[in-house]
Amino acid sequence: MPRFYARRQLSVAAAAAALISSVGLFNAPTASAALPTPVSAATARTYLASLTVAPEDRTGYDRDLFPHWITQSGSCNTREVVLKRDGTNVQQDSSCAATSGSWYSVYDGATWTAASDLDIDHLVPLAEAWDSGADSWTTSRRQSFANDLTRPQLIAVTDNVNQAKGDQDPATWMPSRTAYRCTYVRAWVQVKYYYGLSVDSAEKSALQNHLASC
């Protein structure tokens, strides 16, 4: 059962009203992120076996080298598109900003009702991509990677969970919600395979171990 959080103090009356209105959130099966379905565990194992194993090199990394949250359509940027995709009953204003809705964070099982409580996670972090091959890409390819809505690369999750993850790979960080770990590693391998990125030895070992139990 997802945990439900509120980060602002409410009056007793407001809290009661919020509780009543949130009852449906606990049981709503649609309140979950809509990450594009990753490849199967078997396919992920095949992909992983073909990836180059190489040490990581962060020389020259700068987040600004990956233009992100570009305009996708109309006034909607990538972040706003993912918030709409991953939420339930999301309402947006004329500038495409989410004004209401609910979001279930698959990493930690928390449900939020304010878009400001969510980050859009690059499942394979930008720094990790740089370390494993993106340093040789064109800016255009890095932009495509940072705004990829087709592969399982972008997902709305609890902001402080995403910040705790930072640029770590599966050797040092995995979602606390164990039920999502198989999906996470399948997605990780698919993204690395699609973009021709390498893995380091510890990362490959962790991915193999997790995929073995999928």
Tab-separated table of C-alpha atoms in Angstrom:
chain	number	residue	atom	x	y	z
A	1	MET	CA	0.000	0.000	0.000
A	2	PRO	CA	1.508	3.346	-0.981
A	3	ARG	CA	2.300	5.851	1.735
A	4	PHE	CA	0.557	9.183	1.443
A	5	TYR	CA	2.378	12.362	2.359
A	6	ALA	CA	1.448	16.023	2.889
A	7	ARG	CA	4.254	18.504	3.327
A	8	ARG	CA	2.253	21.517	4.405
A	9	GLN	CA	0.566	22.007	7.741
A	10	LEU	CA	-3.223	21.948	7.548
A	11	SER	CA	-5.894	23.114	9.918
A	12	VAL	CA	-7.943	20.347	11.550
A	13	ALA	CA	-10.831	20.982	9.185
A	14	ALA	CA	-8.614	21.101	6.131
A	15	ALA	CA	-6.818	17.952	7.210
A	16	ALA	CA	-10.114	16.122	7.565
A	17	ALA	CA	-11.195	17.272	4.135
A	18	ALA	CA	-7.880	16.213	2.668
A	19	LEU	CA	-8.208	12.781	4.272
A	20	ILE	CA	-11.674	12.274	2.834
A	21	SER	CA	-10.611	13.373	-0.633
A	22	SER	CA	-7.525	11.188	-0.558
A	23	VAL	CA	-9.207	7.911	0.348
A	24	GLY	CA	-9.480	6.980	-3.310
A	25	LEU	CA	-5.753	7.504	-3.827
A	26	PHE	CA	-4.789	4.552	-1.684
A	27	ASN	CA	-6.738	2.080	-3.779
A	28	ALA	CA	-6.547	3.728	-7.180
A	29	PRO	CA	-4.646	1.338	-9.461
A	30	THR	CA	-4.165	4.094	-12.043
A	31	ALA	CA	-2.066	6.210	-9.660
A	32	SER	CA	1.208	4.816	-10.931
A	33	ALA	CA	3.957	5.936	-13.236
A	34	ALA	CA	3.559	5.091	-16.909
A	35	LEU	CA	7.183	4.421	-17.778
A	36	PRO	CA	7.384	2.815	-21.250
A	37	THR	CA	7.487	-0.937	-20.616
A	38	PRO	CA	11.102	-2.122	-20.677
A	39	VAL	CA	12.315	-5.247	-22.426
A	40	SER	CA	11.891	-8.632	-20.751
A	41	ALA	CA	14.447	-9.953	-18.274
A	42	ALA	CA	15.629	-12.490	-20.836
A	43	THR	CA	16.191	-9.791	-23.436
A	44	ALA	CA	17.872	-7.577	-20.866
A	45	ARG	CA	20.286	-10.391	-20.002
A	46	THR	CA	21.129	-10.764	-23.688
A	47	TYR	CA	21.623	-7.024	-24.075
A	48	LEU	CA	23.787	-6.850	-20.957
A	49	ALA	CA	26.073	-9.598	-22.206
A	50	SER	CA	26.795	-7.529	-25.319
A	51	LEU	CA	27.635	-4.256	-23.548
A	52	THR	CA	31.250	-3.113	-23.435
A	53	VAL	CA	32.777	-3.249	-19.963
A	54	ALA	CA	34.962	-0.205	-19.315
A	55	PRO	CA	36.000	2.041	-16.424
A	56	GLU	CA	34.084	5.285	-16.023
A	57	ASP	CA	35.609	8.665	-16.868
A	58	ARG	CA	33.858	11.877	-15.814
A	59	THR	CA	36.481	14.242	-17.207
A	60	GLY	CA	34.783	17.342	-18.614
A	61	TYR	CA	31.240	16.536	-17.439
A	62	ASP	CA	28.771	19.400	-17.209
A	63	ARG	CA	25.017	18.902	-16.878
A	64	ASP	CA	24.453	21.787	-19.290
A	65	LEU	CA	25.991	19.636	-22.029
A	66	PHE	CA	22.700	17.688	-21.977
A	67	PRO	CA	19.990	20.225	-22.943
A	68	HIS	CA	16.935	18.993	-21.041
A	69	TRP	CA	13.296	19.842	-20.541
A	70	ILE	CA	12.989	21.044	-24.110
A	71	THR	CA	9.635	21.978	-25.622
A	72	GLN	CA	7.774	18.878	-26.773
A	73	SER	CA	4.554	20.380	-28.123
A	74	GLY	CA	2.811	23.702	-27.768
A	75	SER	CA	3.951	25.190	-24.459
A	76	CYS	CA	4.650	21.804	-22.845
A	77	ASN	CA	8.227	20.840	-22.038
A	78	THR	CA	9.525	17.359	-21.287
A	79	ARG	CA	8.996	17.608	-17.523
A	80	GLU	CA	5.378	18.645	-17.982
A	81	VAL	CA	4.710	15.851	-20.471
A	82	VAL	CA	6.058	13.243	-18.033
A	83	LEU	CA	4.066	14.695	-15.128
A	84	LYS	CA	0.906	14.425	-17.217
A	85	ARG	CA	1.777	10.893	-18.382
A	86	ASP	CA	2.713	9.544	-14.967
A	87	GLY	CA	-0.054	11.110	-12.916
A	88	THR	CA	-3.741	10.497	-12.333
A	89	ASN	CA	-6.390	13.157	-13.064
A	90	VAL	CA	-3.667	15.699	-13.835
A	91	GLN	CA	-4.947	19.172	-14.656
A	92	GLN	CA	-2.702	21.703	-16.394
A	93	ASP	CA	-2.997	25.459	-16.813
A	94	SER	CA	-2.626	27.385	-20.070
A	95	SER	CA	1.173	27.272	-19.781
A	96	CYS	CA	1.065	23.456	-19.312
A	97	ALA	CA	2.049	23.540	-15.614
A	98	ALA	CA	0.354	20.809	-13.542
A	99	THR	CA	-2.066	22.443	-11.117
A	100	SER	CA	-3.603	19.326	-9.585
A	101	GLY	CA	-3.503	15.540	-9.751
A	102	SER	CA	-1.894	12.636	-7.913
A	103	TRP	CA	1.371	10.840	-8.536
A	104	TYR	CA	2.553	7.475	-7.243
A	105	SER	CA	6.328	7.186	-6.913
A	106	VAL	CA	7.290	3.636	-7.853
A	107	TYR	CA	10.733	3.961	-6.259
A	108	ASP	CA	9.450	4.387	-2.695
A	109	GLY	CA	5.680	3.792	-2.774
A	110	ALA	CA	4.715	7.360	-1.846
A	111	THR	CA	1.761	9.231	-3.323
A	112	TRP	CA	1.871	12.997	-3.838
A	113	THR	CA	-0.711	15.596	-4.807
A	114	ALA	CA	1.639	18.504	-5.600
A	115	ALA	CA	3.824	18.472	-8.696
A	116	SER	CA	6.479	20.378	-6.760
A	117	ASP	CA	7.078	17.232	-4.664
A	118	LEU	CA	8.239	15.321	-7.748
A	119	ASP	CA	11.395	15.178	-9.808
A	120	ILE	CA	11.638	13.689	-13.266
A	121	ASP	CA	14.386	11.122	-12.895
A	122	HIS	CA	16.751	10.274	-15.720
A	123	LEU	CA	16.772	6.558	-14.959
A	124	VAL	CA	20.289	6.343	-16.410
A	125	PRO	CA	21.651	9.612	-14.986
A	126	LEU	CA	23.202	12.195	-17.280
A	127	ALA	CA	26.557	11.978	-15.484
A	128	GLU	CA	26.474	8.179	-15.729
A	129	ALA	CA	25.833	8.456	-19.468
A	130	TRP	CA	28.762	10.852	-19.815
A	131	ASP	CA	30.999	8.455	-17.895
A	132	SER	CA	30.085	5.577	-20.191
A	133	GLY	CA	30.262	7.078	-23.655
A	134	ALA	CA	28.135	10.200	-24.020
A	135	ASP	CA	31.231	12.390	-23.757
A	136	SER	CA	31.842	11.607	-27.432
A	137	TRP	CA	28.287	12.379	-28.560
A	138	THR	CA	27.036	15.447	-30.371
A	139	THR	CA	24.973	17.943	-28.384
A	140	SER	CA	21.954	16.880	-30.425
A	141	ARG	CA	22.309	13.246	-29.334
A	142	ARG	CA	22.784	14.269	-25.701
A	143	GLN	CA	19.624	16.352	-25.973
A	144	SER	CA	17.713	13.368	-27.355
A	145	PHE	CA	18.958	11.214	-24.472
A	146	ALA	CA	17.992	13.794	-21.846
A	147	ASN	CA	14.454	14.138	-23.219
A	148	ASP	CA	13.750	10.576	-24.375
A	149	LEU	CA	10.051	9.801	-23.998
A	150	THR	CA	10.210	6.611	-26.088
A	151	ARG	CA	12.675	4.514	-24.106
A	152	PRO	CA	12.106	3.776	-20.357
A	153	GLN	CA	14.402	6.637	-19.343
A	154	LEU	CA	12.214	9.315	-17.708
A	155	ILE	CA	9.928	8.837	-14.715
A	156	ALA	CA	8.239	11.046	-12.100
A	157	VAL	CA	9.370	10.109	-8.579
A	158	THR	CA	9.614	11.604	-5.080
A	159	ASP	CA	12.041	14.516	-5.305
A	160	ASN	CA	14.255	13.704	-2.320
A	161	VAL	CA	14.496	10.052	-3.426
A	162	ASN	CA	15.744	11.162	-6.818
A	163	GLN	CA	18.206	13.521	-5.152
A	164	ALA	CA	19.478	10.716	-2.928
A	165	LYS	CA	19.997	8.558	-6.010
A	166	GLY	CA	22.006	11.306	-7.678
A	167	ASP	CA	24.275	9.865	-10.363
A	168	GLN	CA	24.619	6.389	-8.846
A	169	ASP	CA	24.330	3.188	-10.854
A	170	PRO	CA	22.729	-0.096	-9.653
A	171	ALA	CA	25.948	-1.182	-7.919
A	172	THR	CA	25.398	1.491	-5.255
A	173	TRP	CA	21.710	2.497	-5.487
A	174	MET	CA	18.444	0.698	-6.111
A	175	PRO	CA	14.819	1.695	-5.446
A	176	SER	CA	13.839	0.972	-1.831
A	177	ARG	CA	10.632	-0.598	-3.119
A	178	THR	CA	11.879	-4.074	-3.979
A	179	ALA	CA	8.871	-4.863	-6.176
A	180	TYR	CA	10.152	-2.313	-8.707
A	181	ARG	CA	13.768	-3.425	-8.897
A	182	CYS	CA	13.304	-5.899	-11.735
A	183	THR	CA	11.617	-3.231	-13.862
A	184	TYR	CA	14.359	-0.777	-12.944
A	185	VAL	CA	17.277	-2.956	-14.053
A	186	ARG	CA	15.505	-4.061	-17.219
A	187	ALA	CA	14.969	-0.408	-18.108
A	188	TRP	CA	18.564	0.483	-17.204
A	189	VAL	CA	20.002	-2.182	-19.503
A	190	GLN	CA	17.631	-1.302	-22.338
A	191	VAL	CA	18.624	2.368	-22.250
A	192	LYS	CA	22.341	1.583	-22.108
A	193	TYR	CA	22.001	-0.907	-24.962
A	194	TYR	CA	19.987	1.444	-27.167
A	195	TYR	CA	22.481	4.266	-26.746
A	196	GLY	CA	25.574	2.070	-26.982
A	197	LEU	CA	26.813	2.978	-23.514
A	198	SER	CA	29.330	0.891	-21.591
A	199	VAL	CA	29.060	-0.553	-18.072
A	200	ASP	CA	31.748	-0.797	-15.433
A	201	SER	CA	32.509	-4.153	-13.821
A	202	ALA	CA	30.682	-3.484	-10.525
A	203	GLU	CA	27.652	-2.176	-12.388
A	204	LYS	CA	27.529	-5.234	-14.662
A	205	SER	CA	27.803	-7.604	-11.711
A	206	ALA	CA	24.953	-5.843	-9.877
A	207	LEU	CA	22.757	-5.903	-12.985
A	208	GLN	CA	23.446	-9.605	-13.539
A	209	ASN	CA	22.533	-10.395	-9.934
A	210	HIS	CA	19.270	-8.473	-10.067
A	211	LEU	CA	18.282	-9.843	-13.473
A	212	ALA	CA	18.906	-13.395	-12.274
A	213	SER	CA	16.003	-13.041	-9.860
A	214	CYS	CA	13.602	-11.380	-12.328
